[in-house]
CSV table of C-alpha atoms in Angstrom, one decimal:
chain,number,residue,atom,x,y,z
A,1,UNK,CA,-57.0,98.5,97.8
A,2,UNK,CA,-59.0,95.8,99.6
A,3,UNK,CA,-60.4,95.8,103.1
A,4,UNK,CA,-61.4,99.5,102.9
A,5,UNK,CA,-64.4,100.4,105.0
A,6,UNK,CA,-67.1,102.2,103.0
A,7,UNK,CA,-69.2,105.1,104.0
A,8,UNK,CA,-72.5,106.8,103.4
A,9,UNK,CA,-72.5,110.3,102.0
A,10,UNK,CA,-72.6,112.9,104.8
A,11,UNK,CA,-71.8,116.4,103.6
A,12,UNK,CA,-70.6,119.4,105.5
A,13,UNK,CA,-73.2,121.6,103.8
A,14,UNK,CA,-76.3,119.4,104.0
A,15,UNK,CA,-78.4,118.7,107.0
A,16,UNK,CA,-77.9,115.2,108.3
A,17,UNK,CA,-80.3,112.5,107.2
A,18,UNK,CA,-82.3,110.3,109.5
A,19,UNK,CA,-80.5,107.3,108.1
A,20,UNK,CA,-77.0,108.5,108.9
A,21,UNK,CA,-74.9,106.3,111.2
A,22,UNK,CA,-75.4,107.3,114.8
A,23,UNK,CA,-71.9,105.9,115.7
A,24,UNK,CA,-70.2,106.1,119.0
A,25,UNK,CA,-71.2,108.9,121.3
A,26,UNK,CA,-68.4,110.8,123.1
A,27,UNK,CA,-68.8,111.1,126.8
A,28,UNK,CA,-68.6,114.6,128.2
A,29,UNK,CA,-68.2,116.0,131.7
A,30,UNK,CA,-69.9,119.1,133.2
A,31,UNK,CA,-71.4,121.4,130.6
A,32,UNK,CA,-70.6,125.0,130.5
A,33,UNK,CA,-68.2,127.5,128.9
A,34,UNK,CA,-65.0,125.9,127.9
A,35,UNK,CA,-61.5,127.2,128.6
A,36,UNK,CA,-60.5,129.6,125.9
A,37,UNK,CA,-57.1,129.6,124.4
A,38,UNK,CA,-54.6,132.1,125.8
A,39,UNK,CA,-54.9,135.4,123.9
A,40,UNK,CA,-51.1,135.7,123.6
A,41,UNK,CA,-50.2,132.1,123.1
A,42,UNK,CA,-47.5,131.9,120.4
A,43,UNK,CA,-48.1,129.5,117.5
A,44,UNK,CA,-45.8,126.5,117.3
A,45,UNK,CA,-43.6,126.8,114.2
A,46,UNK,CA,-40.4,125.4,113.0
A,47,UNK,CA,-39.7,128.5,110.9
A,48,UNK,CA,-38.2,131.0,113.2
A,49,UNK,CA,-37.9,133.5,110.4
A,50,UNK,CA,-41.7,133.6,109.9
A,51,UNK,CA,-43.4,135.3,112.8
A,52,UNK,CA,-46.6,133.5,114.0
A,53,UNK,CA,-49.0,134.3,116.8
A,54,UNK,CA,-52.5,133.6,117.8
A,55,UNK,CA,-54.1,136.5,119.5
A,56,UNK,CA,-57.5,137.6,120.8
A,57,UNK,CA,-59.4,140.7,119.6
A,58,UNK,CA,-62.3,142.0,121.7
A,59,UNK,CA,-65.6,142.4,119.9
A,60,UNK,CA,-69.0,143.7,120.9
A,61,UNK,CA,-71.2,141.7,123.3
A,62,UNK,CA,-73.1,138.9,121.5
A,63,UNK,CA,-75.4,137.7,124.3
A,64,UNK,CA,-73.2,134.7,125.3
A,65,UNK,CA,-70.9,134.2,128.2
A,66,UNK,CA,-68.4,137.1,128.6
A,67,UNK,CA,-65.4,135.0,127.4
A,68,UNK,CA,-67.1,134.7,124.0
A,69,UNK,CA,-67.0,138.4,123.4
A,70,UNK,CA,-63.8,138.1,121.5
A,71,UNK,CA,-62.5,136.5,118.3
A,72,UNK,CA,-59.0,135.2,117.6
A,73,UNK,CA,-56.6,135.7,114.7
A,74,UNK,CA,-53.7,133.5,113.7
A,75,UNK,CA,-51.2,135.9,112.2
A,76,UNK,CA,-48.4,134.6,110.0
A,77,UNK,CA,-45.8,136.7,108.3
A,78,UNK,CA,-44.0,140.0,108.7
A,79,UNK,CA,-45.7,142.5,111.1
A,80,UNK,CA,-44.7,145.4,108.9
A,81,UNK,CA,-46.3,143.9,105.7
A,82,UNK,CA,-48.1,146.5,103.6
A,83,UNK,CA,-50.8,144.0,102.6
A,84,UNK,CA,-52.8,141.7,104.9
A,85,UNK,CA,-54.7,138.8,103.5
A,86,UNK,CA,-57.6,138.0,106.0
A,87,UNK,CA,-58.9,134.5,105.5
A,88,UNK,CA,-62.3,133.2,106.8
A,89,UNK,CA,-62.7,129.4,107.3
A,90,UNK,CA,-65.7,127.6,105.9
A,91,UNK,CA,-68.4,125.6,107.6
A,92,UNK,CA,-67.0,123.9,110.7
A,93,UNK,CA,-63.6,125.4,109.8
A,94,UNK,CA,-61.2,127.2,112.1
A,95,UNK,CA,-58.1,129.3,111.8
A,96,UNK,CA,-55.6,126.4,111.5
A,97,UNK,CA,-57.2,125.6,108.2
A,98,UNK,CA,-54.9,128.2,106.8
A,99,UNK,CA,-51.6,127.8,108.6
A,100,UNK,CA,-49.8,125.8,106.0
A,101,UNK,CA,-51.2,127.8,103.1
A,102,UNK,CA,-50.3,131.0,104.9
A,103,UNK,CA,-46.7,129.9,105.4
A,104,UNK,CA,-46.4,129.1,101.7
A,105,UNK,CA,-47.9,132.4,100.7
A,106,UNK,CA,-45.7,134.6,102.9
A,107,UNK,CA,-42.7,132.7,101.7
A,108,UNK,CA,-43.6,133.4,98.1
A,109,UNK,CA,-44.9,136.9,98.3
A,110,UNK,CA,-42.8,139.6,100.0
A,111,UNK,CA,-44.7,142.2,102.0
A,112,UNK,CA,-47.7,140.1,102.7
A,113,UNK,CA,-49.0,138.9,106.1
A,114,UNK,CA,-51.9,136.5,106.5
A,115,UNK,CA,-54.5,136.7,109.3
A,116,UNK,CA,-56.7,133.6,109.7
A,117,UNK,CA,-60.0,134.3,111.5
A,118,UNK,CA,-61.5,132.3,114.3
A,119,UNK,CA,-65.2,133.1,115.1
A,120,UNK,CA,-66.4,133.8,118.6
A,121,UNK,CA,-67.8,130.3,118.7
A,122,UNK,CA,-64.2,129.0,119.1
A,123,UNK,CA,-64.3,130.2,122.7
A,124,UNK,CA,-66.8,127.5,123.5
A,125,UNK,CA,-64.4,124.6,122.7
A,126,UNK,CA,-62.5,122.9,125.4
A,127,UNK,CA,-59.2,122.0,123.8
A,128,UNK,CA,-57.3,121.6,127.1
A,129,UNK,CA,-56.9,117.9,126.6
A,130,UNK,CA,-54.7,118.3,123.6
A,131,UNK,CA,-52.1,119.9,125.9
A,132,UNK,CA,-51.7,116.7,127.9
A,133,UNK,CA,-50.1,113.3,127.2
A,134,UNK,CA,-53.3,111.3,126.7
A,135,UNK,CA,-56.0,113.4,124.9
A,136,UNK,CA,-58.0,110.2,124.0
A,137,UNK,CA,-58.7,109.6,127.7
A,138,UNK,CA,-59.7,113.2,128.3
A,139,UNK,CA,-62.2,113.3,125.4
A,140,UNK,CA,-63.4,109.8,125.1
A,141,UNK,CA,-63.7,109.0,128.8
A,142,UNK,CA,-65.9,111.9,129.8
A,143,UNK,CA,-63.5,114.6,131.2
A,144,UNK,CA,-64.0,117.5,128.7
A,145,UNK,CA,-66.7,120.1,128.9
A,146,UNK,CA,-69.4,120.0,126.3
A,147,UNK,CA,-71.6,123.0,125.5
A,148,UNK,CA,-75.1,122.0,126.2
A,149,UNK,CA,-77.5,123.3,123.5
A,150,UNK,CA,-80.2,123.7,126.2
A,151,UNK,CA,-77.9,126.2,127.9
A,152,UNK,CA,-76.9,128.0,124.7
A,153,UNK,CA,-80.0,129.9,123.6
A,154,UNK,CA,-77.6,132.9,123.0
A,155,UNK,CA,-76.2,131.0,119.9
A,156,UNK,CA,-79.6,131.3,118.2
A,157,UNK,CA,-78.6,134.9,117.5
A,158,UNK,CA,-75.1,134.1,116.2
A,159,UNK,CA,-75.9,134.5,112.5
A,160,UNK,CA,-74.2,136.2,109.6
A,161,UNK,CA,-74.9,139.7,110.9
A,162,UNK,CA,-73.1,139.0,114.1
A,163,UNK,CA,-70.2,137.2,112.4
A,164,UNK,CA,-69.7,140.1,109.9
A,165,UNK,CA,-69.6,142.7,112.6
A,166,UNK,CA,-67.0,140.6,114.4
A,167,UNK,CA,-65.1,140.2,111.1
A,168,UNK,CA,-65.1,143.9,110.5
A,169,UNK,CA,-63.4,144.5,113.8
A,170,UNK,CA,-60.6,142.2,112.5
A,171,UNK,CA,-60.5,143.9,109.0
A,172,UNK,CA,-60.2,147.3,110.6
A,173,UNK,CA,-57.4,146.2,112.9
A,174,UNK,CA,-55.6,144.7,109.9
A,175,UNK,CA,-56.0,148.1,108.0
A,176,UNK,CA,-54.2,149.8,110.9
A,177,UNK,CA,-56.0,153.1,110.3
A,178,UNK,CA,-55.7,152.8,106.5
A,179,UNK,CA,-51.9,152.3,106.5
A,180,UNK,CA,-52.2,148.8,105.1
A,181,UNK,CA,-54.3,147.2,102.3
A,182,UNK,CA,-56.6,144.3,103.2
A,183,UNK,CA,-57.5,141.5,100.8
A,184,UNK,CA,-60.4,139.5,102.2
A,185,UNK,CA,-60.9,135.9,101.3
A,186,UNK,CA,-62.1,132.6,102.5
A,187,UNK,CA,-62.7,128.9,101.8
A,188,UNK,CA,-66.1,127.3,101.1
A,189,UNK,CA,-68.6,129.2,103.2
A,190,UNK,CA,-65.8,131.4,104.2
A,191,UNK,CA,-65.7,132.6,100.6
A,192,UNK,CA,-69.4,133.3,100.8
A,193,UNK,CA,-68.7,135.3,104.0
A,194,UNK,CA,-66.0,137.3,102.3
A,195,UNK,CA,-68.3,138.2,99.4
A,196,UNK,CA,-71.2,139.0,101.8
A,197,UNK,CA,-68.8,141.4,103.6
A,198,UNK,CA,-68.0,143.2,100.4
A,199,UNK,CA,-71.7,143.8,99.7
A,200,UNK,CA,-72.7,144.5,103.3
A,201,UNK,CA,-74.0,147.8,104.6
A,202,UNK,CA,-72.2,148.7,107.8
A,203,UNK,CA,-74.3,151.6,109.1
A,204,UNK,CA,-74.2,153.3,105.7
A,205,UNK,CA,-70.6,152.2,104.7
A,206,UNK,CA,-70.3,149.5,102.1
A,207,UNK,CA,-68.0,146.7,103.1
A,208,UNK,CA,-66.0,146.7,99.9
A,209,UNK,CA,-64.6,150.2,100.8
A,210,UNK,CA,-62.5,148.5,103.6
A,211,UNK,CA,-60.9,146.2,101.0
A,212,UNK,CA,-58.3,146.2,98.3
A,213,UNK,CA,-59.3,142.8,96.8
A,214,UNK,CA,-61.3,139.6,97.3
A,215,UNK,CA,-60.0,136.0,97.2
A,216,UNK,CA,-62.6,133.2,97.2
A,217,UNK,CA,-61.5,129.5,97.3
A,218,UNK,CA,-64.1,126.8,96.4
A,219,UNK,CA,-67.1,128.7,97.6
A,220,UNK,CA,-69.2,131.8,96.9
A,221,UNK,CA,-72.6,133.0,95.9
A,222,UNK,CA,-75.0,133.1,93.0
A,223,UNK,CA,-75.2,129.3,92.6
A,224,UNK,CA,-71.6,128.6,93.6
A,225,UNK,CA,-72.7,125.4,95.3
A,226,UNK,CA,-75.2,124.2,92.7
A,227,UNK,CA,-72.8,121.7,91.2
A,228,UNK,CA,-71.9,120.0,94.6
A,229,UNK,CA,-75.1,118.0,94.9
A,230,UNK,CA,-75.9,120.0,98.0
A,231,UNK,CA,-77.5,123.2,96.7
A,232,UNK,CA,-78.6,125.9,99.2
A,233,UNK,CA,-81.8,125.5,101.1
A,234,UNK,CA,-83.2,129.0,100.8
A,235,UNK,CA,-86.8,128.8,100.0
A,236,UNK,CA,-89.1,130.9,102.3
A,237,UNK,CA,-90.7,127.6,103.6
A,238,UNK,CA,-87.3,125.9,104.2
A,239,UNK,CA,-86.1,129.0,106.1
A,240,UNK,CA,-89.2,129.2,108.2
A,241,UNK,CA,-88.8,125.5,109.2
A,242,UNK,CA,-85.1,125.9,110.0
A,243,UNK,CA,-85.8,129.1,112.1
A,244,UNK,CA,-88.5,127.2,114.0
A,245,UNK,CA,-86.1,124.4,114.8
A,246,UNK,CA,-83.6,126.9,116.1
A,247,UNK,CA,-86.2,128.6,118.2
A,248,UNK,CA,-87.0,125.2,119.6
A,249,UNK,CA,-83.5,124.7,120.8
A,250,UNK,CA,-81.5,123.2,117.9
A,251,UNK,CA,-79.0,126.1,118.0
A,252,UNK,CA,-76.0,124.1,116.8
A,253,UNK,CA,-75.6,122.6,113.3
A,254,UNK,CA,-75.4,118.8,113.6
A,255,UNK,CA,-74.3,118.0,110.1
A,256,UNK,CA,-71.0,116.4,111.0
A,257,UNK,CA,-72.6,113.9,113.3
A,258,UNK,CA,-73.5,112.0,110.1
A,259,UNK,CA,-69.8,110.9,109.9
A,260,UNK,CA,-70.7,108.3,112.5
A,261,UNK,CA,-68.3,108.8,115.4
A,262,UNK,CA,-70.7,110.5,117.8
A,263,UNK,CA,-74.0,112.3,118.3
A,264,UNK,CA,-72.9,115.6,119.9
A,265,UNK,CA,-72.3,118.8,117.9
A,266,UNK,CA,-68.6,118.5,118.6
A,267,UNK,CA,-68.1,114.7,118.4
A,268,UNK,CA,-66.7,114.4,114.9
A,269,UNK,CA,-64.5,117.5,115.2
A,270,UNK,CA,-62.9,116.0,118.4
A,271,UNK,CA,-62.2,112.7,116.6
A,272,UNK,CA,-60.6,114.5,113.7
A,273,UNK,CA,-58.3,116.4,116.0
A,274,UNK,CA,-57.5,113.3,118.1
A,275,UNK,CA,-56.6,111.4,114.9
A,276,UNK,CA,-54.4,114.2,113.8
A,277,UNK,CA,-52.7,114.5,117.2
A,278,UNK,CA,-51.6,110.9,117.4
A,279,UNK,CA,-50.7,110.8,113.7
A,280,UNK,CA,-48.5,113.9,114.1
A,281,UNK,CA,-46.7,112.6,117.2
A,282,UNK,CA,-46.3,108.9,116.4
A,283,UNK,CA,-47.3,108.3,112.8
A,284,UNK,CA,-46.0,104.7,112.5
A,285,UNK,CA,-47.2,103.5,116.0
A,286,UNK,CA,-50.1,101.2,116.4
A,287,UNK,CA,-53.3,103.3,116.4
A,288,UNK,CA,-54.4,104.5,119.8
A,289,UNK,CA,-57.9,105.2,118.5
A,290,UNK,CA,-58.7,102.1,116.4
A,291,UNK,CA,-60.3,100.1,119.2
A,292,UNK,CA,-62.5,103.1,120.0
A,293,UNK,CA,-64.0,103.4,116.5
A,294,UNK,CA,-67.6,102.2,115.9
A,295,UNK,CA,-67.7,98.8,114.3
A,296,UNK,CA,-69.0,100.2,111.0
A,297,UNK,CA,-65.8,102.3,110.7
A,298,UNK,CA,-63.1,100.1,112.2
A,299,UNK,CA,-60.7,98.3,109.8
A,300,UNK,CA,-60.5,94.5,110.3
A,301,UNK,CA,-56.7,94.7,110.6
A,302,UNK,CA,-54.3,96.7,112.8
A,303,UNK,CA,-53.4,100.1,111.4
A,304,UNK,CA,-51.0,102.9,112.5
A,305,UNK,CA,-51.9,106.2,113.9
A,306,UNK,CA,-51.2,107.8,110.5
A,307,UNK,CA,-53.3,105.2,108.7
A,308,UNK,CA,-56.3,105.8,110.9
A,309,UNK,CA,-56.1,109.5,110.1
A,310,UNK,CA,-55.9,108.6,106.5
A,311,UNK,CA,-59.0,106.5,106.9
A,312,UNK,CA,-61.0,109.5,108.1
A,313,UNK,CA,-59.8,112.1,105.6
A,314,UNK,CA,-58.8,110.4,102.3
A,315,UNK,CA,-61.1,110.5,99.3
A,316,UNK,CA,-60.4,106.8,98.6
A,317,UNK,CA,-62.5,105.6,101.5
A,318,UNK,CA,-65.8,106.9,100.1
A,319,UNK,CA,-66.2,110.1,102.1
A,320,UNK,CA,-67.7,113.0,100.2
A,321,UNK,CA,-65.6,115.6,98.4
A,322,UNK,CA,-66.1,118.4,100.9
A,323,UNK,CA,-64.4,116.7,103.8
A,324,UNK,CA,-61.5,114.9,102.0
A,325,UNK,CA,-58.1,115.2,100.4
A,326,UNK,CA,-56.1,113.2,98.0
A,327,UNK,CA,-53.4,111.7,100.2
A,328,UNK,CA,-52.7,108.0,99.7
A,329,UNK,CA,-53.7,104.5,100.9
A,330,UNK,CA,-53.1,101.8,103.5
A,331,UNK,CA,-49.9,99.9,103.1
A,332,UNK,CA,-50.4,96.6,101.2
A,333,UNK,CA,-48.8,94.6,104.0
A,334,UNK,CA,-48.1,94.9,107.7
A,335,UNK,CA,-44.8,95.7,109.4
A,336,UNK,CA,-43.0,93.4,111.8
A,337,UNK,CA,-45.5,94.3,114.6
A,338,UNK,CA,-48.5,93.4,112.4
A,339,UNK,CA,-49.5,97.0,111.8
A,340,UNK,CA,-50.4,98.4,108.4
A,341,UNK,CA,-49.2,101.9,107.9
A,342,UNK,CA,-49.9,104.7,105.4
A,343,UNK,CA,-48.5,105.3,101.9
A,344,UNK,CA,-48.6,108.8,100.4
A,345,UNK,CA,-49.2,108.9,96.7
A,346,UNK,CA,-51.4,112.0,96.3
A,347,UNK,CA,-51.0,115.8,96.2
A,348,UNK,CA,-51.6,116.1,100.0
A,349,UNK,CA,-49.1,114.3,102.2
A,350,UNK,CA,-50.8,112.9,105.3
A,351,UNK,CA,-48.1,114.5,107.5
A,352,UNK,CA,-49.3,117.9,106.5
A,353,UNK,CA,-52.9,117.1,107.4
A,354,UNK,CA,-51.7,115.6,110.7
A,355,UNK,CA,-49.7,118.7,111.5
A,356,UNK,CA,-52.7,121.0,110.9
A,357,UNK,CA,-55.3,118.7,112.6
A,358,UNK,CA,-53.2,118.2,115.7
A,359,UNK,CA,-53.4,121.8,116.8
A,360,UNK,CA,-53.7,122.0,119.7
A,361,UNK,CA,-54.6,125.7,119.4
A,362,UNK,CA,-55.9,126.9,117.0
A,363,UNK,CA,-57.7,124.0,115.6
A,364,UNK,CA,-58.9,123.1,112.1
A,365,UNK,CA,-62.4,122.2,113.1
A,366,UNK,CA,-64.9,124.5,114.9
A,367,UNK,CA,-66.9,122.5,117.4
A,368,UNK,CA,-70.1,124.6,117.7
A,369,UNK,CA,-71.3,125.9,114.4
A,370,UNK,CA,-74.5,128.0,114.9
A,371,UNK,CA,-77.5,126.7,113.0
A,372,UNK,CA,-78.5,130.3,112.3
A,373,UNK,CA,-75.3,131.0,110.5
A,374,UNK,CA,-76.1,128.1,108.2
A,375,UNK,CA,-79.5,129.6,107.4
A,376,UNK,CA,-78.0,133.0,106.7
A,377,UNK,CA,-75.2,131.8,104.5
A,378,UNK,CA,-77.7,129.7,102.4
A,379,UNK,CA,-79.9,132.8,101.9
A,380,UNK,CA,-76.9,134.9,101.1
A,381,UNK,CA,-76.6,132.9,97.8
A,382,UNK,CA,-79.0,135.3,96.1
A,383,UNK,CA,-76.5,138.1,96.7
A,384,UNK,CA,-79.2,140.8,96.5
A,385,UNK,CA,-81.5,142.8,98.7
A,386,UNK,CA,-84.7,140.9,98.9
A,387,UNK,CA,-87.7,140.7,101.2
A,388,UNK,CA,-86.2,137.4,102.6
A,389,UNK,CA,-82.7,138.8,103.1
A,390,UNK,CA,-84.1,141.8,104.9
A,391,UNK,CA,-86.3,139.7,107.1
A,392,UNK,CA,-83.1,138.0,108.3
A,393,UNK,CA,-81.2,141.3,108.7
A,394,UNK,CA,-78.9,140.4,105.8
A,395,UNK,CA,-77.7,143.8,104.6
A,396,UNK,CA,-76.7,142.9,101.1
A,397,UNK,CA,-77.2,146.3,99.7
A,398,UNK,CA,-73.9,147.0,97.8
A,399,UNK,CA,-73.0,144.1,95.6
A,400,UNK,CA,-73.4,146.2,92.4
A,401,UNK,CA,-70.9,148.7,93.7
A,402,UNK,CA,-68.0,146.4,94.4
A,403,UNK,CA,-64.9,147.9,92.7
A,404,UNK,CA,-62.0,145.7,93.8
A,405,UNK,CA,-60.2,142.8,92.0
A,406,UNK,CA,-61.6,139.3,92.5
A,407,UNK,CA,-59.7,136.0,92.6
A,408,UNK,CA,-61.6,132.8,92.5
A,409,UNK,CA,-60.3,129.2,92.7
A,410,UNK,CA,-62.3,126.0,92.3
A,411,UNK,CA,-61.6,122.3,92.8
A,412,UNK,CA,-63.6,119.3,91.6
A,413,UNK,CA,-66.1,119.9,94.4
A,414,UNK,CA,-68.5,122.1,92.5
A,415,UNK,CA,-68.1,120.9,88.9
A,416,UNK,CA,-67.6,124.4,87.7
A,417,UNK,CA,-70.3,126.3,89.5
A,418,UNK,CA,-67.9,128.1,91.9
A,419,UNK,CA,-66.3,129.9,89.0
A,420,UNK,CA,-69.7,130.5,87.3
A,421,UNK,CA,-70.9,132.2,90.5
A,422,UNK,CA,-67.7,134.3,90.7
A,423,UNK,CA,-68.1,135.5,87.1
A,424,UNK,CA,-71.7,136.5,87.9
A,425,UNK,CA,-70.4,138.6,90.8
A,426,UNK,CA,-68.0,140.4,88.4
A,427,UNK,CA,-70.6,140.9,85.7
A,428,UNK,CA,-73.1,142.4,88.2
A,429,UNK,CA,-70.6,144.8,89.8
A,430,UNK,CA,-67.8,147.2,89.1
A,431,UNK,CA,-65.0,144.6,89.8
A,432,UNK,CA,-62.1,145.9,87.5
A,433,UNK,CA,-60.9,142.4,86.7
A,434,UNK,CA,-61.3,138.8,87.8
A,435,UNK,CA,-58.8,135.9,88.0
A,436,UNK,CA,-60.4,132.5,87.7
A,437,UNK,CA,-58.4,129.3,88.4
A,438,UNK,CA,-59.3,125.7,88.9
A,439,UNK,CA,-57.8,122.3,89.5
A,440,UNK,CA,-60.1,119.3,89.1
A,441,UNK,CA,-57.4,117.0,90.5
A,442,UNK,CA,-58.2,118.5,93.9
A,443,UNK,CA,-60.9,117.8,96.4
A,444,UNK,CA,-62.4,120.5,98.6
A,445,UNK,CA,-59.8,120.4,101.4
A,446,UNK,CA,-56.7,119.9,99.2
A,447,UNK,CA,-56.1,123.6,98.7
A,448,UNK,CA,-55.6,123.9,102.5
A,449,UNK,CA,-53.1,121.2,103.0
A,450,UNK,CA,-51.6,120.1,99.7
A,451,UNK,CA,-47.8,119.9,99.3
A,452,UNK,CA,-46.3,123.3,98.5
A,453,UNK,CA,-45.0,122.2,95.0
A,454,UNK,CA,-48.4,120.7,94.1
A,455,UNK,CA,-50.8,123.4,95.5
A,456,UNK,CA,-52.2,125.2,92.4
A,457,UNK,CA,-54.4,127.2,94.7
A,458,UNK,CA,-51.5,128.7,96.6
A,459,UNK,CA,-49.5,129.3,93.4
A,460,UNK,CA,-52.3,131.2,91.7
A,461,UNK,CA,-53.3,133.1,94.8
A,462,UNK,CA,-49.7,134.1,95.3
A,463,UNK,CA,-49.6,135.5,91.8
A,464,UNK,CA,-52.8,137.5,92.4
A,465,UNK,CA,-51.3,138.9,95.6
A,466,UNK,CA,-48.1,139.9,93.9
A,467,UNK,CA,-50.1,141.8,91.4
A,468,UNK,CA,-52.1,143.5,94.1
A,469,UNK,CA,-49.0,144.2,96.2
A,470,UNK,CA,-47.2,145.8,93.2
A,471,UNK,CA,-50.0,148.3,92.9
A,472,UNK,CA,-48.5,149.9,96.1
A,473,UNK,CA,-45.3,150.8,94.3
């Protein structure tokens, strides 16, 4: 294709470089704690036969505003399921990452329910504008509430220890007093989180004892990210520098600002959801957002709402692997209104991305990712009890004892190191067997949104869950 804007190379897992595009800053209104989603708000679905709900679960106080002392779970599938797959999103990810995958899994595997986890940080996001008729005005004209880092010192303590304690509340709720089996999994750094949970010491109780299996998708430990070009930053000196920055007030990870659409912690995430919202509701209409894009990102011809979303998420526009899918391309010619639309020719139809990104609640992108969580997850890569992990209160004491089956899936993102890391976990533990699958035709986000028939991650994970579910009978 011609006339495609080109990008730099921002990555979700690397700290932004000083040369990244600064882009268009989003305006924001009064800072403070944003309105949280209703705890009992039902999820929108066109499949009445598949129950879906998004509910709050109280967790222990974490030092932030009272409304943040809860996490949320997107539940999909039968309430009487004997097996619950709890999925943890990756860096900047949120529960709606997994809605489409969950629907496909529960349709394929009887007796399975999926719980997608939203961390406590989600309570800080103001998604109210997506419930109205003109979210672009709400977010781009300065009406939403932004969480001021200067008023968010509490987030400096929101690291892996806090997140795993919250996650354990969810896992124990899913277990329902031991009457149900829980398989814990995740995508990207969510996979790292799941493996950390299994090795964690919860006041003397190993995390793996809560679980019947582990399912990691395109992430992990023991060098899982080495092949991505963005290896972990876990030397003692790097950790000291990063902790000093957090102590100095840099409590939120700013990586995604390198995309070039804003300089706030939440700017890019808002743009992604806006693009999804308009693409979902009026895919062929003239883009509402095109005129708002920075010059460096704006196409030189009119595009549709769907095409603008494609511009932001498709691998063909030069974005890095970890924030892209294989969807399609701009139409070669304009329609009668002079607008060029979108043509699907990849494994991930853009309409599925739009449906997920649109939300409104839950979302796909977490707005305020704690910088301390980034530090802790990098250091967790060693997957052992060391002086450095102990200094960060990373209780990785029980990796050698893990005795549940392990499923691992890799895309082209890591060039094989995700599966290498998973095999090391199996070799250094009591894992009875591992299932290792890959699809190099996928980018990092394709497993979350790919068409049902073409999603090799969903197909192979479903087979793993069938095997685990059959162990009940």
